[in-house]
């Protein structure tokens, strides 16, 4: 019999609700400190405290599980690992843009089986557990099922991305622009939101050239349980390939083939 992860999904919802209260208050007050990490990305004390809140709860209720988080690294070495991005979209958070979210995932033996994305300033949450479908709503009691689009031609497709800089740094800007020009519409919704709109069927392609596992883990089961495909540029399924190509499935190999080309002059 297949393992059910419904209890883990309930826990992820509980963790997200606890963090939402804290991060929303911090966002509203703008009462936080901002620092630059060595990679020049921003971090706030709100990011750190949000991750601490999740870790504290997990130590109490899942003491045998390991945890990987953006701010504090890896704790433990169990086959069950919680993967956390306390505030995905920190730059938005700092600037007062409401498009940011807490990402909580559970991976078991290298497969992500639960994902929750909670965006309190959008009054939205998205979630999935392996074999149980993907949903969105304000709460589990006010939910609708997610399904990716049926668009099958690039010229009819909508593409969402975060920025052009990363594609240039990877030597793939020409490839990305070629994909953009092939699509019907492009918009930079960015970060987690691109992938949630994909799962909803509102866009058909989302891609980023340089990501960490905690940026992607919670997104994967939501996209795949909604019927989509989520891989790295080289085709590796899931969030472990350092970049992401997510589509409705029908477009996947064509999109990945275009983006995999390193075409910029050296």
GROMACS .gro file of C-alpha atoms in nm:
model
  266
    1UNK     CA    1   0.000   0.000   0.000
    2UNK     CA    2   0.131   0.347  -0.090
    3UNK     CA    3   0.231   0.570   0.197
    4UNK     CA    4  -0.008   0.855   0.277
    5UNK     CA    5   0.141   1.191   0.366
    6UNK     CA    6  -0.185   1.357   0.468
    7UNK     CA    7  -0.073   1.404   0.829
    8UNK     CA    8   0.250   1.563   0.711
    9UNK     CA    9   0.049   1.794   0.486
   10UNK     CA   10  -0.168   1.897   0.782
   11UNK     CA   11   0.148   1.972   0.979
   12UNK     CA   12   0.289   2.181   0.693
   13UNK     CA   13  -0.033   2.383   0.689
   14UNK     CA   14  -0.007   2.436   1.063
   15UNK     CA   15   0.355   2.549   1.033
   16UNK     CA   16   0.264   2.788   0.751
   17UNK     CA   17  -0.020   2.939   0.955
   18UNK     CA   18   0.209   3.003   1.250
   19UNK     CA   19   0.470   3.171   1.032
   20UNK     CA   20   0.214   3.372   0.835
   21UNK     CA   21   0.110   3.558   1.148
   22UNK     CA   22   0.467   3.659   1.222
   23UNK     CA   23   0.579   3.748   0.869
   24UNK     CA   24   0.259   3.943   0.795
   25UNK     CA   25   0.310   4.154   1.106
   26UNK     CA   26   0.671   4.219   1.010
   27UNK     CA   27   0.576   4.309   0.653
   28UNK     CA   28   0.305   4.548   0.767
   29UNK     CA   29   0.527   4.725   1.018
   30UNK     CA   30   0.844   4.713   0.803
   31UNK     CA   31   1.019   4.679   1.139
   32UNK     CA   32   1.311   4.455   1.044
   33UNK     CA   33   1.680   4.476   0.967
   34UNK     CA   34   1.821   4.402   0.621
   35UNK     CA   35   2.163   4.256   0.543
   36UNK     CA   36   2.343   4.137   0.230
   37UNK     CA   37   2.462   3.776   0.213
   38UNK     CA   38   2.797   3.687   0.053
   39UNK     CA   39   2.611   3.616  -0.274
   40UNK     CA   40   2.465   3.972  -0.254
   41UNK     CA   41   2.108   3.851  -0.200
   42UNK     CA   42   1.920   4.013   0.085
   43UNK     CA   43   1.822   3.857   0.417
   44UNK     CA   44   1.623   4.004   0.704
   45UNK     CA   45   1.584   3.910   1.067
   46UNK     CA   46   1.228   3.817   0.968
   47UNK     CA   47   1.365   3.546   0.734
   48UNK     CA   48   1.576   3.405   1.015
   49UNK     CA   49   1.306   3.416   1.281
   50UNK     CA   50   1.049   3.260   1.047
   51UNK     CA   51   1.281   2.967   0.986
   52UNK     CA   52   1.350   2.936   1.358
   53UNK     CA   53   0.976   2.914   1.429
   54UNK     CA   54   0.939   2.624   1.185
   55UNK     CA   55   1.245   2.443   1.317
   56UNK     CA   56   1.128   2.478   1.677
   57UNK     CA   57   0.793   2.320   1.592
   58UNK     CA   58   0.953   2.038   1.395
   59UNK     CA   59   1.188   1.953   1.682
   60UNK     CA   60   0.879   1.907   1.901
   61UNK     CA   61   0.654   1.711   1.667
   62UNK     CA   62   0.896   1.543   1.421
   63UNK     CA   63   1.215   1.504   1.625
   64UNK     CA   64   1.343   1.219   1.407
   65UNK     CA   65   1.324   1.417   1.082
   66UNK     CA   66   1.606   1.625   0.935
   67UNK     CA   67   1.564   1.986   0.825
   68UNK     CA   68   1.720   2.185   0.542
   69UNK     CA   69   1.657   2.558   0.544
   70UNK     CA   70   1.786   2.858   0.353
   71UNK     CA   71   1.909   3.045   0.658
   72UNK     CA   72   2.047   2.772   0.887
   73UNK     CA   73   2.149   2.487   0.657
   74UNK     CA   74   2.100   2.118   0.733
   75UNK     CA   75   2.020   1.966   1.070
   76UNK     CA   76   2.012   1.587   1.096
   77UNK     CA   77   2.057   1.315   0.835
   78UNK     CA   78   1.725   1.128   0.833
   79UNK     CA   79   1.563   0.997   0.515
   80UNK     CA   80   1.268   1.225   0.591
   81UNK     CA   81   1.378   1.584   0.539
   82UNK     CA   82   1.179   1.907   0.570
   83UNK     CA   83   1.296   2.173   0.324
   84UNK     CA   84   1.220   2.535   0.410
   85UNK     CA   85   1.243   2.874   0.245
   86UNK     CA   86   1.107   3.103   0.519
   87UNK     CA   87   1.047   3.399   0.285
   88UNK     CA   88   1.072   3.333  -0.087
   89UNK     CA   89   1.081   3.677  -0.247
   90UNK     CA   90   1.280   3.859   0.023
   91UNK     CA   91   1.355   4.149  -0.214
   92UNK     CA   92   0.979   4.198  -0.261
   93UNK     CA   93   0.928   4.169   0.115
   94UNK     CA   94   1.188   4.439   0.180
   95UNK     CA   95   1.045   4.677  -0.080
   96UNK     CA   96   0.683   4.638   0.032
   97UNK     CA   97   0.573   4.427  -0.266
   98UNK     CA   98   0.318   4.168  -0.142
   99UNK     CA   99   0.440   3.884  -0.367
  100UNK     CA  100   0.636   3.667  -0.125
  101UNK     CA  101   0.566   3.335   0.043
  102UNK     CA  102   0.680   3.074   0.291
  103UNK     CA  103   0.774   2.745   0.122
  104UNK     CA  104   0.756   2.421   0.321
  105UNK     CA  105   0.827   2.079   0.171
  106UNK     CA  106   0.887   1.725   0.287
  107UNK     CA  107   1.122   1.497   0.095
  108UNK     CA  108   1.140   1.125   0.171
  109UNK     CA  109   1.442   0.935   0.039
  110UNK     CA  110   1.508   1.208  -0.215
  111UNK     CA  111   1.151   1.248  -0.344
  112UNK     CA  112   0.945   1.553  -0.251
  113UNK     CA  113   0.608   1.426  -0.133
  114UNK     CA  114   0.450   1.732   0.033
  115UNK     CA  115   0.457   2.097  -0.062
  116UNK     CA  116   0.289   2.405   0.085
  117UNK     CA  117   0.330   2.759  -0.050
  118UNK     CA  118   0.169   3.024   0.167
  119UNK     CA  119   0.144   3.386   0.049
  120UNK     CA  120  -0.045   3.569   0.325
  121UNK     CA  121  -0.039   3.912   0.161
  122UNK     CA  122  -0.207   3.760  -0.144
  123UNK     CA  123  -0.453   3.576   0.084
  124UNK     CA  124  -0.358   3.257  -0.100
  125UNK     CA  125  -0.209   2.921  -0.027
  126UNK     CA  126  -0.124   2.631  -0.260
  127UNK     CA  127  -0.052   2.274  -0.152
  128UNK     CA  128  -0.014   1.914  -0.260
  129UNK     CA  129   0.070   1.569  -0.125
  130UNK     CA  130   0.181   1.283  -0.345
  131UNK     CA  131  -0.119   1.098  -0.481
  132UNK     CA  132  -0.373   1.344  -0.335
  133UNK     CA  133  -0.379   1.617  -0.599
  134UNK     CA  134  -0.294   1.987  -0.580
  135UNK     CA  135  -0.517   2.260  -0.441
  136UNK     CA  136  -0.539   2.630  -0.372
  137UNK     CA  137  -0.750   2.850  -0.149
  138UNK     CA  138  -0.750   3.053   0.168
  139UNK     CA  139  -0.767   2.731   0.370
  140UNK     CA  140  -0.814   2.355   0.329
  141UNK     CA  141  -1.187   2.399   0.382
  142UNK     CA  142  -1.206   2.660   0.104
  143UNK     CA  143  -1.008   2.487  -0.167
  144UNK     CA  144  -1.029   2.414  -0.537
  145UNK     CA  145  -0.835   2.156  -0.732
  146UNK     CA  146  -0.554   2.270  -0.961
  147UNK     CA  147  -0.497   2.161  -1.317
  148UNK     CA  148  -0.239   2.277  -1.568
  149UNK     CA  149  -0.340   2.407  -1.910
  150UNK     CA  150  -0.381   2.202  -2.225
  151UNK     CA  151  -0.188   2.443  -2.447
  152UNK     CA  152   0.024   2.239  -2.688
  153UNK     CA  153   0.194   2.497  -2.913
  154UNK     CA  154   0.460   2.749  -2.814
  155UNK     CA  155   0.293   3.019  -3.021
  156UNK     CA  156  -0.012   2.985  -2.794
  157UNK     CA  157   0.184   2.964  -2.468
  158UNK     CA  158   0.234   3.208  -2.182
  159UNK     CA  159   0.582   3.216  -2.025
  160UNK     CA  160   0.664   3.349  -1.677
  161UNK     CA  161   1.013   3.415  -1.543
  162UNK     CA  162   1.197   3.612  -1.272
  163UNK     CA  163   1.468   3.815  -1.449
  164UNK     CA  164   1.702   3.817  -1.746
  165UNK     CA  165   2.025   3.855  -1.549
  166UNK     CA  166   2.058   3.490  -1.453
  167UNK     CA  167   2.014   3.371  -1.811
  168UNK     CA  168   2.291   3.607  -1.922
  169UNK     CA  169   2.522   3.485  -1.646
  170UNK     CA  170   2.462   3.125  -1.759
  171UNK     CA  171   2.538   3.207  -2.123
  172UNK     CA  172   2.179   3.129  -2.218
  173UNK     CA  173   2.027   3.472  -2.270
  174UNK     CA  174   1.994   3.421  -2.647
  175UNK     CA  175   1.824   3.087  -2.586
  176UNK     CA  176   1.585   3.242  -2.335
  177UNK     CA  177   1.503   3.529  -2.574
  178UNK     CA  178   1.446   3.276  -2.851
  179UNK     CA  179   1.195   3.097  -2.628
  180UNK     CA  180   1.033   3.428  -2.533
  181UNK     CA  181   0.994   3.530  -2.894
  182UNK     CA  182   0.837   3.191  -2.973
  183UNK     CA  183   0.567   3.233  -2.708
  184UNK     CA  184   0.238   3.417  -2.733
  185UNK     CA  185   0.296   3.610  -2.410
  186UNK     CA  186   0.570   3.668  -2.154
  187UNK     CA  187   0.542   3.820  -1.807
  188UNK     CA  188   0.785   3.833  -1.515
  189UNK     CA  189   0.557   3.725  -1.232
  190UNK     CA  190   0.866   3.585  -1.063
  191UNK     CA  191   0.969   3.357  -0.778
  192UNK     CA  192   0.712   3.105  -0.646
  193UNK     CA  193   0.423   3.281  -0.819
  194UNK     CA  194   0.528   3.178  -1.170
  195UNK     CA  195   0.499   2.812  -1.072
  196UNK     CA  196   0.171   2.850  -0.887
  197UNK     CA  197   0.018   3.024  -1.187
  198UNK     CA  198   0.146   2.734  -1.397
  199UNK     CA  199  -0.025   2.485  -1.165
  200UNK     CA  200  -0.346   2.688  -1.195
  201UNK     CA  201  -0.331   2.678  -1.575
  202UNK     CA  202  -0.290   3.057  -1.599
  203UNK     CA  203   0.056   3.029  -1.754
  204UNK     CA  204   0.209   2.737  -1.941
  205UNK     CA  205   0.587   2.768  -1.885
  206UNK     CA  206   0.801   2.883  -1.593
  207UNK     CA  207   1.179   2.867  -1.585
  208UNK     CA  208   1.479   2.995  -1.389
  209UNK     CA  209   1.850   2.930  -1.457
  210UNK     CA  210   1.994   2.929  -1.104
  211UNK     CA  211   1.806   2.807  -0.796
  212UNK     CA  212   1.865   2.627  -0.469
  213UNK     CA  213   1.671   2.321  -0.359
  214UNK     CA  214   1.480   2.522  -0.096
  215UNK     CA  215   1.361   2.759  -0.373
  216UNK     CA  216   1.204   2.470  -0.560
  217UNK     CA  217   1.114   2.181  -0.332
  218UNK     CA  218   0.767   2.296  -0.224
  219UNK     CA  219   0.679   2.389  -0.582
  220UNK     CA  220   0.746   2.047  -0.730
  221UNK     CA  221   0.456   1.840  -0.592
  222UNK     CA  222   0.211   2.125  -0.655
  223UNK     CA  223   0.311   2.144  -1.021
  224UNK     CA  224   0.328   1.769  -1.076
  225UNK     CA  225   0.008   1.682  -0.886
  226UNK     CA  226  -0.165   1.944  -1.103
  227UNK     CA  227  -0.051   1.747  -1.408
  228UNK     CA  228   0.260   1.945  -1.498
  229UNK     CA  229   0.627   1.855  -1.537
  230UNK     CA  230   0.912   1.996  -1.328
  231UNK     CA  231   1.276   1.923  -1.413
  232UNK     CA  232   1.615   2.087  -1.430
  233UNK     CA  233   1.750   2.214  -1.761
  234UNK     CA  234   1.922   1.878  -1.817
  235UNK     CA  235   1.596   1.691  -1.760
  236UNK     CA  236   1.652   1.569  -1.402
  237UNK     CA  237   1.310   1.545  -1.233
  238UNK     CA  238   1.245   1.743  -0.916
  239UNK     CA  239   1.428   2.024  -0.738
  240UNK     CA  240   1.783   1.890  -0.716
  241UNK     CA  241   1.933   2.014  -1.044
  242UNK     CA  242   2.020   2.378  -0.953
  243UNK     CA  243   1.771   2.526  -1.201
  244UNK     CA  244   1.413   2.477  -1.312
  245UNK     CA  245   1.198   2.420  -1.617
  246UNK     CA  246   0.830   2.369  -1.537
  247UNK     CA  247   0.558   2.330  -1.796
  248UNK     CA  248   0.213   2.188  -1.848
  249UNK     CA  249   0.385   1.873  -1.976
  250UNK     CA  250   0.284   1.901  -2.341
  251UNK     CA  251   0.544   2.173  -2.402
  252UNK     CA  252   0.819   2.040  -2.183
  253UNK     CA  253   1.073   1.879  -2.413
  254UNK     CA  254   1.051   2.157  -2.670
  255UNK     CA  255   1.103   2.423  -2.401
  256UNK     CA  256   1.384   2.235  -2.231
  257UNK     CA  257   1.561   2.177  -2.560
  258UNK     CA  258   1.562   2.549  -2.638
  259UNK     CA  259   1.676   2.656  -2.290
  260UNK     CA  260   1.946   2.391  -2.263
  261UNK     CA  261   2.147   2.551  -2.544
  262UNK     CA  262   2.446   2.760  -2.431
  263UNK     CA  263   2.438   3.008  -2.717
  264UNK     CA  264   2.583   3.338  -2.596
  265UNK     CA  265   2.926   3.445  -2.725
  266UNK     CA  266   3.205   3.381  -2.476
   0.00000   0.00000   0.00000
